[in-house]
mmCIF file of C-alpha atoms and ligand atoms in Angstrom:
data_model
loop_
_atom_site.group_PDB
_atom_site.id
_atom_site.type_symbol
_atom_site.label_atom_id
_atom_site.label_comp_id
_atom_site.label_asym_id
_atom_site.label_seq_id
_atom_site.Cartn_x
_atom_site.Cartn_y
_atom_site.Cartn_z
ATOM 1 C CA UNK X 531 -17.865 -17.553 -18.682
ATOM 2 C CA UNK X 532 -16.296 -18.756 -15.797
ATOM 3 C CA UNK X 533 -12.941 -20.519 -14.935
ATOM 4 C CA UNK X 534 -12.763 -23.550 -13.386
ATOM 5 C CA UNK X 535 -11.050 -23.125 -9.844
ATOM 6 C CA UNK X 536 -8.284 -25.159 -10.404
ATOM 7 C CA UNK X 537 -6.949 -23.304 -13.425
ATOM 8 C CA UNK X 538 -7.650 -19.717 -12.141
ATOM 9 C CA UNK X 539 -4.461 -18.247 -10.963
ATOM 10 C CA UNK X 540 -6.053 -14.891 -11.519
ATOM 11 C CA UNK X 541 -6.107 -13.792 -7.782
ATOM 12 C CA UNK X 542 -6.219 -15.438 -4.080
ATOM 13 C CA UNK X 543 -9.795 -13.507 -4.109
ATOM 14 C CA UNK X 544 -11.670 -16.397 -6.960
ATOM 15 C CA UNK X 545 -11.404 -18.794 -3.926
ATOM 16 C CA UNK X 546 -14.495 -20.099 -1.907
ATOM 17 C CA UNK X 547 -14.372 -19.214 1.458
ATOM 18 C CA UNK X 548 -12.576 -22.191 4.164
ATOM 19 C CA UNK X 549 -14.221 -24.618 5.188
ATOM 20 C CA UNK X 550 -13.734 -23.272 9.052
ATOM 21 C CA UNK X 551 -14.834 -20.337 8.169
ATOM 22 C CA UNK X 552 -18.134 -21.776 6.785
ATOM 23 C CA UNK X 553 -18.417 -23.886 9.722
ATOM 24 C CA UNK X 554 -17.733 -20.641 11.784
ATOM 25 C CA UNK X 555 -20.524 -18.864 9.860
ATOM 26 C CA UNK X 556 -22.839 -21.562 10.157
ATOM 27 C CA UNK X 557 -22.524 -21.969 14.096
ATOM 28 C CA UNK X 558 -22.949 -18.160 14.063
ATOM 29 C CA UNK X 559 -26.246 -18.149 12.350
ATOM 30 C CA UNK X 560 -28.356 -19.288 15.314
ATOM 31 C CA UNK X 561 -30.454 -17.475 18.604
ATOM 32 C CA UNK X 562 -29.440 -13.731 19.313
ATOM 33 C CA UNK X 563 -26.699 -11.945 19.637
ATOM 34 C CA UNK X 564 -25.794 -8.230 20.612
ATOM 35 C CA UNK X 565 -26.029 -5.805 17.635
ATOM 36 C CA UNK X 566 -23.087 -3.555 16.437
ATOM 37 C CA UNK X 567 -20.375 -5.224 17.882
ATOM 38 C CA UNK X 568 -21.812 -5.587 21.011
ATOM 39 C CA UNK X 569 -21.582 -10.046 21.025
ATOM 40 C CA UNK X 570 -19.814 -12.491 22.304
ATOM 41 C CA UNK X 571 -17.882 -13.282 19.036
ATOM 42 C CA UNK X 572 -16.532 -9.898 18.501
ATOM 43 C CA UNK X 573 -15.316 -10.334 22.588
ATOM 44 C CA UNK X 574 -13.567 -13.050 22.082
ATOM 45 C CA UNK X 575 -11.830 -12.079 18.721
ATOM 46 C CA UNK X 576 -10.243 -8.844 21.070
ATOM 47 C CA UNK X 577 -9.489 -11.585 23.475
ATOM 48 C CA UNK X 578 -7.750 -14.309 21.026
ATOM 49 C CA UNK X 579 -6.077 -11.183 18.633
ATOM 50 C CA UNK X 580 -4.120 -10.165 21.956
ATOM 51 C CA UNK X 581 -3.222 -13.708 22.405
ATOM 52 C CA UNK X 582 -2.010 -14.350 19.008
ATOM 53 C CA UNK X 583 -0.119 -10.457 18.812
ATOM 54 C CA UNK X 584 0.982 -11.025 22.593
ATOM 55 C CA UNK X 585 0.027 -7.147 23.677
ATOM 56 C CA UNK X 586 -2.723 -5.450 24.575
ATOM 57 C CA UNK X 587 -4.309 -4.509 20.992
ATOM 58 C CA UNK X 588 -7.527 -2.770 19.794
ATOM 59 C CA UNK X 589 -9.033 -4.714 16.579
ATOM 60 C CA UNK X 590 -11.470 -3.440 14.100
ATOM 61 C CA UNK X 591 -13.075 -5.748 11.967
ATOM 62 C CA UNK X 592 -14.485 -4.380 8.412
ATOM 63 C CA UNK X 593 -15.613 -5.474 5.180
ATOM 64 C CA UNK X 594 -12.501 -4.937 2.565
ATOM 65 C CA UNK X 595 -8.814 -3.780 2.582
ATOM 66 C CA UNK X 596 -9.676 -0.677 1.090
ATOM 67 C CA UNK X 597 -11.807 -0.225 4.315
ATOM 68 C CA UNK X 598 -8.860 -1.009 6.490
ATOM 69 C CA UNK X 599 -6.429 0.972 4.366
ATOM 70 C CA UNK X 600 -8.370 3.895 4.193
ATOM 71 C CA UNK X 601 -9.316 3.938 7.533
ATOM 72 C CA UNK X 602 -6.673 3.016 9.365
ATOM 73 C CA UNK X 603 -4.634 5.535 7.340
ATOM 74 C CA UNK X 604 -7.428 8.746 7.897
ATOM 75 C CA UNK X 605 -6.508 7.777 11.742
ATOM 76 C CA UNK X 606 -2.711 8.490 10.968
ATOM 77 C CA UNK X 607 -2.725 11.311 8.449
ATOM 78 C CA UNK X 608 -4.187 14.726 8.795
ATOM 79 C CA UNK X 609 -5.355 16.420 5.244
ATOM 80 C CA UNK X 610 -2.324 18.151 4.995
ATOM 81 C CA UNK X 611 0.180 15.321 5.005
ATOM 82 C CA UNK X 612 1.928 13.244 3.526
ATOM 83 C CA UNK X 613 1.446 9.198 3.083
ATOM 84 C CA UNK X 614 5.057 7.692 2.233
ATOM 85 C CA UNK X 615 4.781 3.972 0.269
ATOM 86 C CA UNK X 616 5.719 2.113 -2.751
ATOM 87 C CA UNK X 617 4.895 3.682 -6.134
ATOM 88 C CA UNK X 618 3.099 0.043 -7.148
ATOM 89 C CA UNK X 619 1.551 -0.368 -3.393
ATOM 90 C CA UNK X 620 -2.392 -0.898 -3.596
ATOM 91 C CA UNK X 621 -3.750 2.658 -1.713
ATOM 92 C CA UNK X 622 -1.778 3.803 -4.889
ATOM 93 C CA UNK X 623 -3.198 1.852 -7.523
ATOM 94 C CA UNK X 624 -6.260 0.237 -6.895
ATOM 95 C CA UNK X 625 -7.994 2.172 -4.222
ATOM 96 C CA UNK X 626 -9.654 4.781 -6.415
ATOM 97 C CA UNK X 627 -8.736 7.459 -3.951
ATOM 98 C CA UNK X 628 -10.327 5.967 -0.970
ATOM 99 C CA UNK X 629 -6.878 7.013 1.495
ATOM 100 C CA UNK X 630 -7.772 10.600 0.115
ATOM 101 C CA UNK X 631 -11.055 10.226 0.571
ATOM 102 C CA UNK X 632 -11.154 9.189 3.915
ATOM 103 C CA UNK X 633 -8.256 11.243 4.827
ATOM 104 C CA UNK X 634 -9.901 14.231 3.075
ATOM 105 C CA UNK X 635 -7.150 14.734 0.857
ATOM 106 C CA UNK X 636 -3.887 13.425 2.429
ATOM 107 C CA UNK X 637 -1.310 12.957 -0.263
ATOM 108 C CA UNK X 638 -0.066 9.601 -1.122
ATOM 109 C CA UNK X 639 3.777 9.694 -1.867
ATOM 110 C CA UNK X 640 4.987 6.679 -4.076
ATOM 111 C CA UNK X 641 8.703 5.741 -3.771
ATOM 112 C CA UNK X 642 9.484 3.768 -6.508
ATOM 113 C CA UNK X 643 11.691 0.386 -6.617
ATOM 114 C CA UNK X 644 11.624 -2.569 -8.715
ATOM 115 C CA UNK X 645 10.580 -5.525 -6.310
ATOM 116 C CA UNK X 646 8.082 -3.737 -4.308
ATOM 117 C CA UNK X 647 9.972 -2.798 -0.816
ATOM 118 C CA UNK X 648 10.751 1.011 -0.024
ATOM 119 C CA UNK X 649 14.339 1.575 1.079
ATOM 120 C CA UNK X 650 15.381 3.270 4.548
ATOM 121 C CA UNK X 651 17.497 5.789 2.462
ATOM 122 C CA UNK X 652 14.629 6.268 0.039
ATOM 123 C CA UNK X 653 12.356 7.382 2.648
ATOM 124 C CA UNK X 654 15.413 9.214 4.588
ATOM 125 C CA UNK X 655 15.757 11.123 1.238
ATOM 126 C CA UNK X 656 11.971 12.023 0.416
ATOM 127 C CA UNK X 657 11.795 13.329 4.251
ATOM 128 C CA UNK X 658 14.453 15.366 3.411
ATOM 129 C CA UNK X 659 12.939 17.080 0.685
ATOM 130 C CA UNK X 660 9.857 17.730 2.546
ATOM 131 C CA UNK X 661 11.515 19.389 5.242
ATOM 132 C CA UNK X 662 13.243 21.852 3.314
ATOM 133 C CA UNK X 663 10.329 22.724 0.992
ATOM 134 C CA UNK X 664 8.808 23.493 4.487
ATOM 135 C CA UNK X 665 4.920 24.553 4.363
ATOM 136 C CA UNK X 666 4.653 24.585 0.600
ATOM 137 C CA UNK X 667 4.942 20.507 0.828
ATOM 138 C CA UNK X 668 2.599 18.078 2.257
ATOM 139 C CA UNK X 669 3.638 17.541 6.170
ATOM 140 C CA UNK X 670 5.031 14.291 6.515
ATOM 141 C CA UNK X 671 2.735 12.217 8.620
ATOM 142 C CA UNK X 672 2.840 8.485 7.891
ATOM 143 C CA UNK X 673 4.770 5.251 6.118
ATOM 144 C CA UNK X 674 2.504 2.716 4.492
ATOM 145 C CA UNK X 675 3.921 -0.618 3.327
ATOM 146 C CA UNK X 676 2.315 -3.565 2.181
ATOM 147 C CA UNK X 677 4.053 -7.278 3.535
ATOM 148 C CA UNK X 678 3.788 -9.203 1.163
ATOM 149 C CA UNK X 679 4.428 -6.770 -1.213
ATOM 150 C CA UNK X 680 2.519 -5.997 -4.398
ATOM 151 C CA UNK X 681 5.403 -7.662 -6.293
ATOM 152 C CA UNK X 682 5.207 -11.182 -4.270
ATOM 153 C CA UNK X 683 8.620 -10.058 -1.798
ATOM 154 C CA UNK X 684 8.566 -9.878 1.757
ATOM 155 C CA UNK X 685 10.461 -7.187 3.651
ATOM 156 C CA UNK X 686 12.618 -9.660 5.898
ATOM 157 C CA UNK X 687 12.556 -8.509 9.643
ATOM 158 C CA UNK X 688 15.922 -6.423 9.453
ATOM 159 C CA UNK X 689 14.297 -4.668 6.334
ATOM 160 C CA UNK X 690 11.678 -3.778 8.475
ATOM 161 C CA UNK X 691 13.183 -2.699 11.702
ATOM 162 C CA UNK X 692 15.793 -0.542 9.724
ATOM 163 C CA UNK X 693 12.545 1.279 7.753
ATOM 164 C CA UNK X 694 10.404 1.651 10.452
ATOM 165 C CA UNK X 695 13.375 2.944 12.735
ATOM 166 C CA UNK X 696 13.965 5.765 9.699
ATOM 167 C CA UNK X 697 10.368 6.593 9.968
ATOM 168 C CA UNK X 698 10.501 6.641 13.418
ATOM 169 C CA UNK X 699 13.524 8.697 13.711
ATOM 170 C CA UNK X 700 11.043 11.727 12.076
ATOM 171 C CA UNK X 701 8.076 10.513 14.287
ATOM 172 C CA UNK X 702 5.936 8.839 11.832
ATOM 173 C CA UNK X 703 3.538 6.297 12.822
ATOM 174 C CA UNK X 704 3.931 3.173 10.672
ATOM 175 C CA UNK X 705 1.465 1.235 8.982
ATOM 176 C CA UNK X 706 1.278 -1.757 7.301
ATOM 177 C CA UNK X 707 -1.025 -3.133 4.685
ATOM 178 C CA UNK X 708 -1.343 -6.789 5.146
ATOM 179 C CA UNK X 709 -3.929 -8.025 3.023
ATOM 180 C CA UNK X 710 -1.158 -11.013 2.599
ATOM 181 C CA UNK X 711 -0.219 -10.707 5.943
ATOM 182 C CA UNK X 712 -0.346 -14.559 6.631
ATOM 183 C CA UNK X 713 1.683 -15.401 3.591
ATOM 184 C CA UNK X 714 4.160 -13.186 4.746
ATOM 185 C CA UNK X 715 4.397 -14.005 8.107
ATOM 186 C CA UNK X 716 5.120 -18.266 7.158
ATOM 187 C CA UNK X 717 7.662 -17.274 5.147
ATOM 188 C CA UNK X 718 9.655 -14.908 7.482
ATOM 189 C CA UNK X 719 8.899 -18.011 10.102
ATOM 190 C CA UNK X 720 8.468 -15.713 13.223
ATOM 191 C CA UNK X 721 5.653 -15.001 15.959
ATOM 192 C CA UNK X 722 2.971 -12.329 14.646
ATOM 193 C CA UNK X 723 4.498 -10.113 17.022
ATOM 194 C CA UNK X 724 7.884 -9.915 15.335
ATOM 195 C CA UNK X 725 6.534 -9.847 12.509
ATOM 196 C CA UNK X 726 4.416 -6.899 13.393
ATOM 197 C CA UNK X 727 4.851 -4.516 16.452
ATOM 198 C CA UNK X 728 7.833 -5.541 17.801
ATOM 199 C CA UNK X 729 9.291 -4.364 13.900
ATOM 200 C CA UNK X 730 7.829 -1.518 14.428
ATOM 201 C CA UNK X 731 4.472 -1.761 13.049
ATOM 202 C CA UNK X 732 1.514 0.188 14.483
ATOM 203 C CA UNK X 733 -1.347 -0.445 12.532
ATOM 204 C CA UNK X 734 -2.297 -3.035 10.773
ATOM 205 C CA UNK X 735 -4.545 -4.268 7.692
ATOM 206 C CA UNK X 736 -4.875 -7.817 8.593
ATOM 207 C CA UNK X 737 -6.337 -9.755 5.501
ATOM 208 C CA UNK X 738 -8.590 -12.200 5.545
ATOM 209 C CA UNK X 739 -10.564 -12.243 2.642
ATOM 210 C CA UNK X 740 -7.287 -13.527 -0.043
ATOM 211 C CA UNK X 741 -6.831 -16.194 2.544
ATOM 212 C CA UNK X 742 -9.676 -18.036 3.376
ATOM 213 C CA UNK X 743 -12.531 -15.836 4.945
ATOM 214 C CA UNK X 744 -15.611 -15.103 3.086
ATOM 215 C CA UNK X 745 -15.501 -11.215 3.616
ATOM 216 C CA UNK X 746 -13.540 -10.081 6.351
ATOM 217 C CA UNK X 747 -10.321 -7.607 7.170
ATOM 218 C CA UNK X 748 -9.346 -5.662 10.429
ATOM 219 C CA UNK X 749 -7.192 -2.625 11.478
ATOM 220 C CA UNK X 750 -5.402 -3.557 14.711
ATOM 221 C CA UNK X 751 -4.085 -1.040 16.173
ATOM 222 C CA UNK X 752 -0.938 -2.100 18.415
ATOM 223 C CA UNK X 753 -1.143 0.531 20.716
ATOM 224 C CA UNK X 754 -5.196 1.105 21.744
ATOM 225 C CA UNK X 755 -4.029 4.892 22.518
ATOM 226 C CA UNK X 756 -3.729 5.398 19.037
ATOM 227 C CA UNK X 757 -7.456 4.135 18.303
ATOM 228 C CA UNK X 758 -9.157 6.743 19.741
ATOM 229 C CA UNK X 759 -12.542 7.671 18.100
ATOM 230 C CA UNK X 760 -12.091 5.269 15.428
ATOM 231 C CA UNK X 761 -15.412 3.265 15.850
ATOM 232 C CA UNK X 762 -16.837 6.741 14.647
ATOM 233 C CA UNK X 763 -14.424 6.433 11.616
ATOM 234 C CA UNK X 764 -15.535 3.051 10.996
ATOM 235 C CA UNK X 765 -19.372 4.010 11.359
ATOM 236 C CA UNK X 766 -18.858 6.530 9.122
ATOM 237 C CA UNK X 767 -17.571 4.529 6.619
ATOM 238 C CA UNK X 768 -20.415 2.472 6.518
ATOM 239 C CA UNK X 769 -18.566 -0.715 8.028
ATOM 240 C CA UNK X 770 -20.595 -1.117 11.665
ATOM 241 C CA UNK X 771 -22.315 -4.048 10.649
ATOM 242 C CA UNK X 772 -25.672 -4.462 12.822
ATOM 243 C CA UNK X 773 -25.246 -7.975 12.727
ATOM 244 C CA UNK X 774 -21.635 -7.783 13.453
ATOM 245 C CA UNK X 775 -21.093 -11.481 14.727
ATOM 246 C CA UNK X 776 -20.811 -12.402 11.010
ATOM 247 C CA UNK X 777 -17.294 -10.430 10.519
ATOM 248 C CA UNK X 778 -16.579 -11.173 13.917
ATOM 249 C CA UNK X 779 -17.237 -15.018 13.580
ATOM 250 C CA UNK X 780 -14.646 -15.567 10.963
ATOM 251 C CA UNK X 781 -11.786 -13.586 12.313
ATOM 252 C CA UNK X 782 -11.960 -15.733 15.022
ATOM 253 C CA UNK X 783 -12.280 -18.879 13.043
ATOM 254 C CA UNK X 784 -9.754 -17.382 11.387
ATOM 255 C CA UNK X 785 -6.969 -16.780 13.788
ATOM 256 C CA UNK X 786 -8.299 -20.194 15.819
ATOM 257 C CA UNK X 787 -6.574 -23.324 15.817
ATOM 258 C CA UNK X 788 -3.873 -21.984 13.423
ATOM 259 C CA UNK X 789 -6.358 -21.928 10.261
ATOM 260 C CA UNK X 790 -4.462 -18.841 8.726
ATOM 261 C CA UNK X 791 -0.890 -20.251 9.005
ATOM 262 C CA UNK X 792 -2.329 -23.711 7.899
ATOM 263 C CA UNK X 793 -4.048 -21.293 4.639
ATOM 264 C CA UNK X 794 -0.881 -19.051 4.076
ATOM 265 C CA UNK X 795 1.646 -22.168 3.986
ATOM 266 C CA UNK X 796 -0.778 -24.209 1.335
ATOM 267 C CA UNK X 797 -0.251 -21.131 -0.872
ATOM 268 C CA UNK X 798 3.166 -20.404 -0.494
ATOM 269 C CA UNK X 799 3.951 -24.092 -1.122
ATOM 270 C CA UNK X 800 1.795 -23.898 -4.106
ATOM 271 C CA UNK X 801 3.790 -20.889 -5.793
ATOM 272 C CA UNK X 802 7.022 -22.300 -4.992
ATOM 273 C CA UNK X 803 6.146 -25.472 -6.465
ATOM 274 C CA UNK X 804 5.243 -23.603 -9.539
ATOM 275 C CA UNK X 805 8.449 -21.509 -9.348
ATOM 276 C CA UNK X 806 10.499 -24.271 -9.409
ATOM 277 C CA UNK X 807 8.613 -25.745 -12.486
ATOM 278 C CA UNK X 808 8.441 -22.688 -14.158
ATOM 279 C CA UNK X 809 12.269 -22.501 -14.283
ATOM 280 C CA UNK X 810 12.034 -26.002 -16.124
ATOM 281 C CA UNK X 811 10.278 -24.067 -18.893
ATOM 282 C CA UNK X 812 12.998 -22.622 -21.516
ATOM 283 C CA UNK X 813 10.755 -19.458 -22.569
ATOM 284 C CA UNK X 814 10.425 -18.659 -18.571
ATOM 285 C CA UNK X 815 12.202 -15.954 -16.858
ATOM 286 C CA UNK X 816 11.095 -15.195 -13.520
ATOM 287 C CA UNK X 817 10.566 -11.247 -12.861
ATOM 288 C CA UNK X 818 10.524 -11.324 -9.319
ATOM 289 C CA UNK X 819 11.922 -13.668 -6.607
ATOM 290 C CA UNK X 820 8.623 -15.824 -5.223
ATOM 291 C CA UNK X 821 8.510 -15.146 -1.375
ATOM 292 C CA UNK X 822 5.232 -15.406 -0.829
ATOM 293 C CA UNK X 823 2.063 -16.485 -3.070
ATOM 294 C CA UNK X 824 2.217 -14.643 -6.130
ATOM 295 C CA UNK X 825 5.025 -15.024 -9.220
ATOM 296 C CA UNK X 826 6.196 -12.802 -11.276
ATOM 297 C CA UNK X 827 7.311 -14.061 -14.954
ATOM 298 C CA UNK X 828 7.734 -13.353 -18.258
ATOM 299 C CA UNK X 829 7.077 -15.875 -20.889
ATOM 300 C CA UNK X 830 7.107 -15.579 -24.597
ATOM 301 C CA UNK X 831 3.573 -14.430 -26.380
ATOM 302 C CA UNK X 832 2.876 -17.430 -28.013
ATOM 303 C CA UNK X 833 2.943 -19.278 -24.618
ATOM 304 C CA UNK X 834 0.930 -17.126 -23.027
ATOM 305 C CA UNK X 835 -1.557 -17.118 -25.524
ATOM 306 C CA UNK X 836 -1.434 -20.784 -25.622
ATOM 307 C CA UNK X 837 -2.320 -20.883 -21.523
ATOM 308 C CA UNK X 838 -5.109 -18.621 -22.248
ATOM 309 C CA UNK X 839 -6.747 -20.858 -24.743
ATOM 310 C CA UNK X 840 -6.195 -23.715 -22.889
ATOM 311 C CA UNK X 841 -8.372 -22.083 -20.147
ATOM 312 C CA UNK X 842 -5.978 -21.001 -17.717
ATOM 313 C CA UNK X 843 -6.651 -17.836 -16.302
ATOM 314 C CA UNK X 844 -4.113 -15.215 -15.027
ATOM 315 C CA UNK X 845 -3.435 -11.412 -15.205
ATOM 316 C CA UNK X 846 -0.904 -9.781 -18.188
ATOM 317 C CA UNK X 847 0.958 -7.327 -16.182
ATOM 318 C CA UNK X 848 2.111 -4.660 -17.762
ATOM 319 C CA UNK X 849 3.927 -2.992 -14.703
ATOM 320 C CA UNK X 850 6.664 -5.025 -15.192
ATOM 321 C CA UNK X 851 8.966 -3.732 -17.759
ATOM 322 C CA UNK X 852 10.624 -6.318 -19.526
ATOM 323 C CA UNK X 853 12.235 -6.227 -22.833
ATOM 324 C CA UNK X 854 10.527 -9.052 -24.747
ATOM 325 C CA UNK X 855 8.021 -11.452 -24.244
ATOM 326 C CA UNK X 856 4.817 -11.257 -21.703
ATOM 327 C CA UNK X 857 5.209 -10.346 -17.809
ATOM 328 C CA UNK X 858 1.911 -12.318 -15.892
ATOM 329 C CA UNK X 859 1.554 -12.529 -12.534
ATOM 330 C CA UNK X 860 0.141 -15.850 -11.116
ATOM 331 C CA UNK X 861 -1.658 -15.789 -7.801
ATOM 332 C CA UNK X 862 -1.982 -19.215 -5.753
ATOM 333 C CA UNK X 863 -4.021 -19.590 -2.166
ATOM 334 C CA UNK X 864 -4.968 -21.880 0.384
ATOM 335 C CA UNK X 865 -7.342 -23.906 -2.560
ATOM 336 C CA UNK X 866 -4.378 -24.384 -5.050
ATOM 337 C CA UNK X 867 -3.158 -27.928 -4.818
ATOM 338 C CA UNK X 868 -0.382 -29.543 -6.232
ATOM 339 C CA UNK X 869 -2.297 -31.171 -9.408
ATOM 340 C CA UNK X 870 -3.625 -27.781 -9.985
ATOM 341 C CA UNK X 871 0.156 -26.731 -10.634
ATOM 342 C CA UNK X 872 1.548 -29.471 -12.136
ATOM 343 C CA UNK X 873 -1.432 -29.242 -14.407
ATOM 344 C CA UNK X 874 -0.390 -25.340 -15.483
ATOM 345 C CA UNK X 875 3.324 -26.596 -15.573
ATOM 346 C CA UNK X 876 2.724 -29.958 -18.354
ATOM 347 C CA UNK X 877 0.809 -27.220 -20.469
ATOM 348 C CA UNK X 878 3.601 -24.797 -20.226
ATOM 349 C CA UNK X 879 5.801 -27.269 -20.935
ATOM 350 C CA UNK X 880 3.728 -28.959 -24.113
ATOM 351 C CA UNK X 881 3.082 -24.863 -25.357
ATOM 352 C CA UNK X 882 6.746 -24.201 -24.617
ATOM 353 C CA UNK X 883 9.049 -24.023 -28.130
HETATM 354 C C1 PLP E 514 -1.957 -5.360 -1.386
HETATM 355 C C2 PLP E 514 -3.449 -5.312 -1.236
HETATM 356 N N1 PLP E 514 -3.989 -4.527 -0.297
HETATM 357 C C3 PLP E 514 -5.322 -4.493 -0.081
HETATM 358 C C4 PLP E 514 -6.180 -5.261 -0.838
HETATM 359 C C5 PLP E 514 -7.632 -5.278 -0.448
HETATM 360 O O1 PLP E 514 -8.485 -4.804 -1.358
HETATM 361 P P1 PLP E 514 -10.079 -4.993 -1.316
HETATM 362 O O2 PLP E 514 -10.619 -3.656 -0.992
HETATM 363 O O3 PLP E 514 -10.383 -5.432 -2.678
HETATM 364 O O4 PLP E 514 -10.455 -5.986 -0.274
HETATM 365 C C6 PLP E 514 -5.677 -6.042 -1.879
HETATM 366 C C7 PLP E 514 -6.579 -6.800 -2.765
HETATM 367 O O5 PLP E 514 -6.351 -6.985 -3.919
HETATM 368 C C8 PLP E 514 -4.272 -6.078 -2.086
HETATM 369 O O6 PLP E 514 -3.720 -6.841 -3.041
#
């Protein structure tokens, strides 16, 4: 059966695509247009990603994250080497081996830590290691973080300079999975540039999908140099559209006229309104610190059982290991609005004993 939108906190991904994006879609769907890439839409989305990034980027629009992951990844990592990132991040967990795959058999390295960000000394340490096992360990060849994390946090901007510098320092390329990109970026307040390459960054996932678009993700590439043959990667994969305007098309609606930001801060200030209610709740103790759209908390059972008979729908998540009651993690997105929250926070409060 399905849940209604305005009490599914499941995931950012049970949203209908934005309205600009339909609109984008729409104006799309009319006369010819080059095949494979080869259209106007996919020109200008180069054009208006190097405005938005401010440098001189190569962008690769495909289907999925796991797409970008995995691909962007089998551009940085040869089979023999080693893929450093959080023990919770998503090429980890929910990939089904796609980095491997693509990579043809790259190892993925998870660093734990409990609110998803790897530490400089962390990754200083695990380098380490590898080094002195010498050939009988996977070669190190690449970081992989996620911003926002898995667990909701976002690295600040000294967090990231100070990883990607350690990474650096051992001459690994750095890349960055940001299927939350957006809701990262409005929280840490800065250009996409700062946020991005000027950290450090040199590939990038850019979500879409969580965030307004129907079906849509790129790997940008900060430096083109570092791109080459990777439209064979991407054919490969399967992700060459023929009628490529359609990704194209809402990218660019995407990144136009500030949709994303406009998106990303709806969401954030849709989880932060629920934070804040949530700690009205006496049963509620928050798990993680809410940075970006997703919260972290652990309630007692008969509250969360209460929610889910009520209708509400969100994820049990047994990651998070807390010593009584129920961790869930609630998801809100550029549809959530404020009497979709205070809807889930008078339940709460009415379940709460
Ligand atoms: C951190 C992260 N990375 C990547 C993805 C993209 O995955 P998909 O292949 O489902 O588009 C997701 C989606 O859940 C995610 O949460």
């Amino acid at each position: 059966m399905g849940v209604t939108l305005s009490r599914n906190f499941g995931s950012d991904n049970v949203t209908p695509a934005c309205a600009p994006v339909m609109a984008a879609i729409n104006a799309a769907n009319a006369g010819s247009a080059g095949s494979y890439g080869a259209d106007e839409f996919t020109e200008r989305l180069t054009a208006v990603a190097r405005e938005v990034f401010e440098t001189d980027l190569a962008i690769y629009p495909v289907a999925t994250g796991t797409a970008a992951n995995s691909l962007a990844l089998s551009q940085l990592a040869p089979a023999f080497g080693g893929i450093y990132c959080h023990e919770s991040a998503h090429i980890v967990t929910d990939e089904c081996g796609a980095p491997e795959f693509f990579t043809g058999g790259a190892k993925l390295l998870g660093l734990p830590s409990p609110d998803g960000k790897i530490r400089p000394a962390q990754l200083e340490a695990a380098i380490a290691f590898a080094t002195e096992m010498g050939v009988h360990h996977v070669k190190p060849a690449a970081l992989s973080l996620t911003q926002s994390t898995e667990w909701g946090t976002v690295y600040s901007l000294e967090e990231l300079s100070a990883l990607t510098a350690t990474a650096k320092k051992h001459g690994l390329p750095i890349h960055m999975d940001g299927a939350r990109f957006a809701n990262a970026l409005v929280r840490l307040g800065c250009s996409p540039a700062a946020a991005t390459w000027k950290s450090g960054i040199d590939v990038l996932s850019l979500g879409a999908t969580k965030n307004g678009a129907l079906c849509a993700e790129a790997v940008v590439f900060f430096d083109p140099a570092l791109a080459e043959n990777f439209e064979r990667r991407r054919k490969r994969a399967g992700h060459l559209w023929s009628k490529f305007r359609y990704l194209s098309c809402q990218l660019l609606a995407y990144l136009q006229d500030g949709v994303w930001l406009d998106n990303a801060r709806q969401a954030n200030a849709m989880a932060a309104r629920l934070a804040q209610g949530l700690a009205k709740i006496g049963g509620a103790r928050p798990v993680q610190p809410v940075d970006a759209n997703e919260i972290f908390v652990a309630l007692p059972e008969n509250l969360v059982s209460a929610l889910e008979r009520a209708g509400f729908h969100f994820y049990r998540w047994p990651l998070c290991s807390i010593s009584d009651g129920v961790a869930i993690r609630l998801v809100t997105s550029y549809a959530t609005t404020a009497a979709d929250v205070d809807d889930f926070l008078r339940a709460a409060q009415q379940f709460d004993c």
